[in-house]
Short mmCIF file of C-alpha atoms in Angstrom, two decimals:
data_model
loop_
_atom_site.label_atom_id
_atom_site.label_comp_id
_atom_site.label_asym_id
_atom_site.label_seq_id
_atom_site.Cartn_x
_atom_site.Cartn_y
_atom_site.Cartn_z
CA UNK A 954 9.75 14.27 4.11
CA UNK A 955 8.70 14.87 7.75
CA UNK A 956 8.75 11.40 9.83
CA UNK A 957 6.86 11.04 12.98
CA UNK A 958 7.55 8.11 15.31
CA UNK A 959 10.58 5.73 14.83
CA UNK A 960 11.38 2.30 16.44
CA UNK A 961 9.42 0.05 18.31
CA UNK A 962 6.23 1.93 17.67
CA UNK A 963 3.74 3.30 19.60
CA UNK A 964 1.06 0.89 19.03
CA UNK A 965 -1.13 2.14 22.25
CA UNK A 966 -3.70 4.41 20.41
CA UNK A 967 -4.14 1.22 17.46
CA UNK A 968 -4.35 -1.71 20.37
CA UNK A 969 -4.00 -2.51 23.73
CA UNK A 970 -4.06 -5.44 26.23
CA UNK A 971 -7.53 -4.68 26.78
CA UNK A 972 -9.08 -4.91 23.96
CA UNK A 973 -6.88 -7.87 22.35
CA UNK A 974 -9.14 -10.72 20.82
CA UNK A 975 -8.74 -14.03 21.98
CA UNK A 976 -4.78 -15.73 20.94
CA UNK A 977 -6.65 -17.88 18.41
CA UNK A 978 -6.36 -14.58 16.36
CA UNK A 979 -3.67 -12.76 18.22
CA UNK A 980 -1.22 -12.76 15.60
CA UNK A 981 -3.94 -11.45 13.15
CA UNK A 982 -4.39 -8.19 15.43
CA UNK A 983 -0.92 -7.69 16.28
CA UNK A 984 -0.19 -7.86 12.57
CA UNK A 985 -3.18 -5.31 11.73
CA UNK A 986 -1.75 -3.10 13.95
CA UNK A 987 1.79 -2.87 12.89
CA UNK A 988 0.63 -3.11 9.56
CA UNK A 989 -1.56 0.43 9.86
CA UNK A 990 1.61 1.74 11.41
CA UNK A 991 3.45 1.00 8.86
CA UNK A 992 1.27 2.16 6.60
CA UNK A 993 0.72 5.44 7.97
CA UNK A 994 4.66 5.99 8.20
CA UNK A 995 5.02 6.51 11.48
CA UNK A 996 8.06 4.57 11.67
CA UNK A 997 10.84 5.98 9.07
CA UNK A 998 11.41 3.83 6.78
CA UNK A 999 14.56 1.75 7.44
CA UNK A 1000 14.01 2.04 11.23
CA UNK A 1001 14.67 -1.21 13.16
CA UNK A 1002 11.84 -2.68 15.06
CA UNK A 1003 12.15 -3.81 18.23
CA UNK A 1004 10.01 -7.74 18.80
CA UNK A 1005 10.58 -7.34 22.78
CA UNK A 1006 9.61 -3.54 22.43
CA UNK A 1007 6.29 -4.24 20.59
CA UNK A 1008 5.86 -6.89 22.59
CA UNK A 1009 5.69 -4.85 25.62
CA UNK A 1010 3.79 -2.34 24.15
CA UNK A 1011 0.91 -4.77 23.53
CA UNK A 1012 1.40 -6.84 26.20
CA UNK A 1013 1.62 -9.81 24.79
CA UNK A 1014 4.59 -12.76 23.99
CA UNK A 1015 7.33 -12.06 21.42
CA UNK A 1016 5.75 -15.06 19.93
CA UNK A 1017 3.02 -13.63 17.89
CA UNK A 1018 5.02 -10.34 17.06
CA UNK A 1019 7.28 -12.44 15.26
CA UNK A 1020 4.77 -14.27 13.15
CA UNK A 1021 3.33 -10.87 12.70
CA UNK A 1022 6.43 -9.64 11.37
CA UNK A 1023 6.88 -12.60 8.97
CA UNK A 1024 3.37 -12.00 7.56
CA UNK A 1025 4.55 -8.14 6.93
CA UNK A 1026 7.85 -9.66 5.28
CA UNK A 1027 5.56 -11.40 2.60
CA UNK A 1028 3.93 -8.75 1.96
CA UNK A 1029 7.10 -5.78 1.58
CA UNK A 1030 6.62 -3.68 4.51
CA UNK A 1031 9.55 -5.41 6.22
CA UNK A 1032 12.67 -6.58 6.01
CA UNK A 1033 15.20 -8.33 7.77
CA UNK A 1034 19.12 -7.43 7.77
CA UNK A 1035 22.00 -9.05 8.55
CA UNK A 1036 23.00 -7.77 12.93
CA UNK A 1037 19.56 -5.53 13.24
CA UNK A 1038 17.23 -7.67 12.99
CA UNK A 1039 13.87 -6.18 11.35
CA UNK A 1040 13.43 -3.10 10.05
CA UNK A 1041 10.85 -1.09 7.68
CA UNK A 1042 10.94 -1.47 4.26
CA UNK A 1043 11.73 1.04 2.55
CA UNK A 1044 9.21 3.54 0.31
CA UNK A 1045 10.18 3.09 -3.29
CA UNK A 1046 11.51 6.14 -4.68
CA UNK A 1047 10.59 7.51 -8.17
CA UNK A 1048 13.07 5.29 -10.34
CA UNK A 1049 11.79 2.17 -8.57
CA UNK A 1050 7.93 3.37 -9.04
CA UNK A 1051 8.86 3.57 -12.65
CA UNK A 1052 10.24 0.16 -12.71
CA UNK A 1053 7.49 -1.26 -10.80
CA UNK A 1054 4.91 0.12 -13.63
CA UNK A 1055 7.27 -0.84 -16.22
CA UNK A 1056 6.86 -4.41 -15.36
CA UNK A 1057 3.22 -3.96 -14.54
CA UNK A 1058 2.51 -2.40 -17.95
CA UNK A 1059 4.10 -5.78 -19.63
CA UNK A 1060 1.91 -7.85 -17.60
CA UNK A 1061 -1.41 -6.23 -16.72
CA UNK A 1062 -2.80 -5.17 -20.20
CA UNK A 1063 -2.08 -9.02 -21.47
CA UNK A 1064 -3.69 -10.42 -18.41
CA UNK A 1065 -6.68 -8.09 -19.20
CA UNK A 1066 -6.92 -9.37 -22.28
CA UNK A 1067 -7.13 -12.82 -21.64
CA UNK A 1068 -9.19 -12.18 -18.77
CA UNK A 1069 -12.05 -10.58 -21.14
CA UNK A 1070 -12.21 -14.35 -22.97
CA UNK A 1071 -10.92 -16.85 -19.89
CA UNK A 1072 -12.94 -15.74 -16.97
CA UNK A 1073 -14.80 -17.89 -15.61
CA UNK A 1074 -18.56 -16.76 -14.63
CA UNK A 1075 -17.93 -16.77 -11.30
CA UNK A 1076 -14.89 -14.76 -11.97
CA UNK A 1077 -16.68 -11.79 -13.72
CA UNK A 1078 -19.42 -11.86 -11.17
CA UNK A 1079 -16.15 -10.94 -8.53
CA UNK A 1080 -14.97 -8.23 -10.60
CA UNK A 1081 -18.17 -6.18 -11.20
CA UNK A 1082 -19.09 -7.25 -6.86
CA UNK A 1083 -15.29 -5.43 -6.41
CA UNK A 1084 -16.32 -2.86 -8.50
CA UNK A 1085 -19.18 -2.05 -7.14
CA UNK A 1086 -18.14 -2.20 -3.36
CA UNK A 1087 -15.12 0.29 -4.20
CA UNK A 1088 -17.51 3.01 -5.87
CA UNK A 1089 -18.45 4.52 -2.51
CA UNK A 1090 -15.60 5.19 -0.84
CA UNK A 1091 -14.15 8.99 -0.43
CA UNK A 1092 -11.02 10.26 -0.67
CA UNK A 1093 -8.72 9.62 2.37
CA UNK A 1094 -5.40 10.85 3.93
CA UNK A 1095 -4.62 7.61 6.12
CA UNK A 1096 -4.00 4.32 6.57
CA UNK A 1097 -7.60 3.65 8.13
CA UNK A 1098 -10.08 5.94 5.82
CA UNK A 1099 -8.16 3.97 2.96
CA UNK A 1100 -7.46 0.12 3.62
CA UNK A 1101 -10.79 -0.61 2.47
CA UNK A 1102 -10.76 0.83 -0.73
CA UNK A 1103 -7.04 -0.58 -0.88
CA UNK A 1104 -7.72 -4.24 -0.20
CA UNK A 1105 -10.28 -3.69 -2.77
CA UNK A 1106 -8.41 -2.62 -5.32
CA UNK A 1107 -5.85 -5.17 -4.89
CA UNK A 1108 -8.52 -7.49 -4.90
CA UNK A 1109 -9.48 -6.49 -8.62
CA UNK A 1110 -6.50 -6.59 -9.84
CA UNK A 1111 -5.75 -9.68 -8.84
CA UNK A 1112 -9.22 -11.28 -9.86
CA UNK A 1113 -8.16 -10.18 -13.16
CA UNK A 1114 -4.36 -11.58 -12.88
CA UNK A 1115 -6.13 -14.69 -11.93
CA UNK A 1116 -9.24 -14.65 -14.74
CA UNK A 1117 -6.55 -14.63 -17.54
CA UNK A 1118 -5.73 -18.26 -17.12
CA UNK A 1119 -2.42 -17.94 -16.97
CA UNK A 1120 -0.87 -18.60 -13.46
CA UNK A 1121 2.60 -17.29 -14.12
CA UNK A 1122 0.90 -14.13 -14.82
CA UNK A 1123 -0.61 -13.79 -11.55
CA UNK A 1124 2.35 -15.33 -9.56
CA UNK A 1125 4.83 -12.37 -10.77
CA UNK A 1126 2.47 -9.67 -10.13
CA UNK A 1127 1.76 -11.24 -6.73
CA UNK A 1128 5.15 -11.57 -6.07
CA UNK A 1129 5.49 -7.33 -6.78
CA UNK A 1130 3.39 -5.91 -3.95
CA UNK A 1131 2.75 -3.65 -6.39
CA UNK A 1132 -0.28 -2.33 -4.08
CA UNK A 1133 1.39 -2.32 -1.14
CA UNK A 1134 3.95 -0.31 -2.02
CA UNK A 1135 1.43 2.05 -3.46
CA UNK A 1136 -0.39 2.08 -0.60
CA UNK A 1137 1.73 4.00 1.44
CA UNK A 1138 2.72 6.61 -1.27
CA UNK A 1139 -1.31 6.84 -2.60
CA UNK A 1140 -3.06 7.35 0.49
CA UNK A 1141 -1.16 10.87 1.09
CA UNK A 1142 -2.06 12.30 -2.22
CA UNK A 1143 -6.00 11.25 -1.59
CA UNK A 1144 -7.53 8.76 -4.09
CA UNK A 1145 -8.31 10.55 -7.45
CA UNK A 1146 -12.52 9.90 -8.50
CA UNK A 1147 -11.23 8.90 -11.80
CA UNK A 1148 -9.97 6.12 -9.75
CA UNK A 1149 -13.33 4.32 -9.44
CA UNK A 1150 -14.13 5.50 -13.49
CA UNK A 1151 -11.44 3.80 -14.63
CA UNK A 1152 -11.84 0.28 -13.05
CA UNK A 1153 -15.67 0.61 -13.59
CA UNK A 1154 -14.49 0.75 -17.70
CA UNK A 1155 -11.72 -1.77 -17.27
CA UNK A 1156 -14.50 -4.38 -15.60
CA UNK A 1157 -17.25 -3.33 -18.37
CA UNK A 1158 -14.55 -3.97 -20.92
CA UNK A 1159 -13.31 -7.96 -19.29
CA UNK A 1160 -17.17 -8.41 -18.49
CA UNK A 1161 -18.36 -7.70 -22.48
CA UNK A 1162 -15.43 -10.15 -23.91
CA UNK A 1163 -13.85 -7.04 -25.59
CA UNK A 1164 -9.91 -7.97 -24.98
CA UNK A 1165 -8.64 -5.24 -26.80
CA UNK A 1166 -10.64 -2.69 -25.29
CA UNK A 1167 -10.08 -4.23 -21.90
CA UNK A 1168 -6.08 -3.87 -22.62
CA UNK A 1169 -6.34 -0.70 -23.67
CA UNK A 1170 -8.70 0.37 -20.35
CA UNK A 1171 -5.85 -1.18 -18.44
CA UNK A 1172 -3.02 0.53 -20.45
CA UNK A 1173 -4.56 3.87 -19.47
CA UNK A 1174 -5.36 2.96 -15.77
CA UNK A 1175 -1.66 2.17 -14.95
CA UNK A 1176 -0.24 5.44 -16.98
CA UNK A 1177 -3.00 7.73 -15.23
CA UNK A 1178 -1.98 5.67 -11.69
CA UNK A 1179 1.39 5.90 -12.08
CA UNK A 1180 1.05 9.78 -12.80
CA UNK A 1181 -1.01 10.09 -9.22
CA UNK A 1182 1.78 8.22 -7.28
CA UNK A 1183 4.47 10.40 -8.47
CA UNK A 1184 2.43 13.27 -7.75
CA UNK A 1185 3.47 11.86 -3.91
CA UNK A 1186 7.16 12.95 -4.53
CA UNK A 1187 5.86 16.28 -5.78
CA UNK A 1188 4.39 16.72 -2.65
CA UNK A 1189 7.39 15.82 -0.61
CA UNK A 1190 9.71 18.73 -2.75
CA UNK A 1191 6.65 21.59 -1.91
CA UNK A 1192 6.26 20.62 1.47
CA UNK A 1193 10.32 20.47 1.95
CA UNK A 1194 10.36 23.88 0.03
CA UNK A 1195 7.75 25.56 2.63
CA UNK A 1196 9.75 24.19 5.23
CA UNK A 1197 13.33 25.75 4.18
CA UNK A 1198 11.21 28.94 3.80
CA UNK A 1199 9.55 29.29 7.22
CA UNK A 1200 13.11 27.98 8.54
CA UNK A 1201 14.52 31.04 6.74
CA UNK A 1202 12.00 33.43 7.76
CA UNK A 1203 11.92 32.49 11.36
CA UNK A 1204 16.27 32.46 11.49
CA UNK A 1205 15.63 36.61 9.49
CA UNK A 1206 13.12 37.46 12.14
CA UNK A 1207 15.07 35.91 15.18
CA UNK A 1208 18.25 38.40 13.70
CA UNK A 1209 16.00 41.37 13.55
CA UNK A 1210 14.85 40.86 16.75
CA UNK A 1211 18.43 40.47 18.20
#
């Protein structure tokens, strides 16, 4: 896969010194920034980041960087290791996405379930607001057309984690980004319409007290998401296909020429 910018980050075109808020939420915008970078992939994975680079870039103290980068450490976008400091996460690669869904499909279906009978009023009335917010939005190819839809669709599934009553249920799939990591594989294969269809059943199913239809709704959703993030990887094999070709062609034409 083609990467485009490494290290330290260009952050100028996402914020500048100008147009910083005021330091109560400094850290908040410094973190949204690096965050859509990261998102985007314009740092290669595994790159280190620089604190005093970014810092510079943005004008601003290595102070809120830091807390920045400890926010994006919760959340699996970075990492630290042992002599280089941080660096970005790496994308999961197609074993890991499997293993990821694995333990999602052991979780998710049960906490849909118990979601259709535990949830609380207030509850329900959050999943069919999600719901209805996320029906709008388009298809996308970045980090900006999509973080709506994404935070969204986190949000559902973790109203539902939540509505099944059973908090060590939503702690472990908290704990597996599972969106995040997603994220930055979903937003370059566009966001499928059946996308929307299939949450708008999943919600109808939790919101009629139908738990076995509402495990089954989920069941499906995870196969038919996990099936749209792999098609990611396909995309990475054509596109480094077309590039061997027009590599080969150009080094048959430069030949000819000579």
């Amino acid at each position: 896969m083609a990467r485009r910018k490494n290290p330290a980050a260009d952050l100028s075109g996402l914020l500048t010194a100008e147009t910083l808020p005021p330091r109560t939420i400094l850290r908040d915008s410094v973190y949204e920034a690096l965050k859509a970078m990261l998102m985007d992939l314009e740092v290669a994975p595994g790159s280190r980041l620089s604190i005093d680079g970014i810092a510079r870039r943005l004008a601003v103290s290595p102070t809120p960087v830091r807390e920045a980068l400890t926010k994006l450490e919760a959340d699996g976008l970075v990492a630290t290791r042992p002599n280089a400091g941080y660096v970005v996460a790496p994308v999961l690669d197609e074993a890991e996405l499997d293993h990821l869904f694995d333990v999602r499909a052991l979780l998710e279906p049960e906490a849909a379930l118990l979601a259709a009978t535990a949830a609380s009023k207030a509850q329900l009335a959050a999943l069919r607001a999600t719901c209805a917010a996320m029906t709008p939005h388009p298809a996308a190819d970045d980090h900006h057309a999509y973080r709506d839809f994404a935070v969204l669709d986190a949000r559902l599934h973790r109203v539902i984690a939540e509505a099944s009553g059973n908090p060590l249920i939503a702690e472990a799939l908290a704990r597996l980004h599972a969106h995040t990591h997603g994220y930055r594989l979903y937003f370059r294969v566009g966001i499928a319409p059946a996308t929307v269809a299939e949450h708008d059943a999943l919600v109808t199913a939790i919101t009629s007290h139908d738990g076995t239809a509402a495990a089954a709704v989920m069941r499906a959703h995870l196969d038919r998401s996990r099936a749209r993030l792999h098609e990611a990887y396909a995309t990475d094999v054509d596109q480094a296909v077309d590039q061997a070709v027009d590599q080969a062609v150009d080094q048959a034409v430069d030949q000819a020429v000579d």
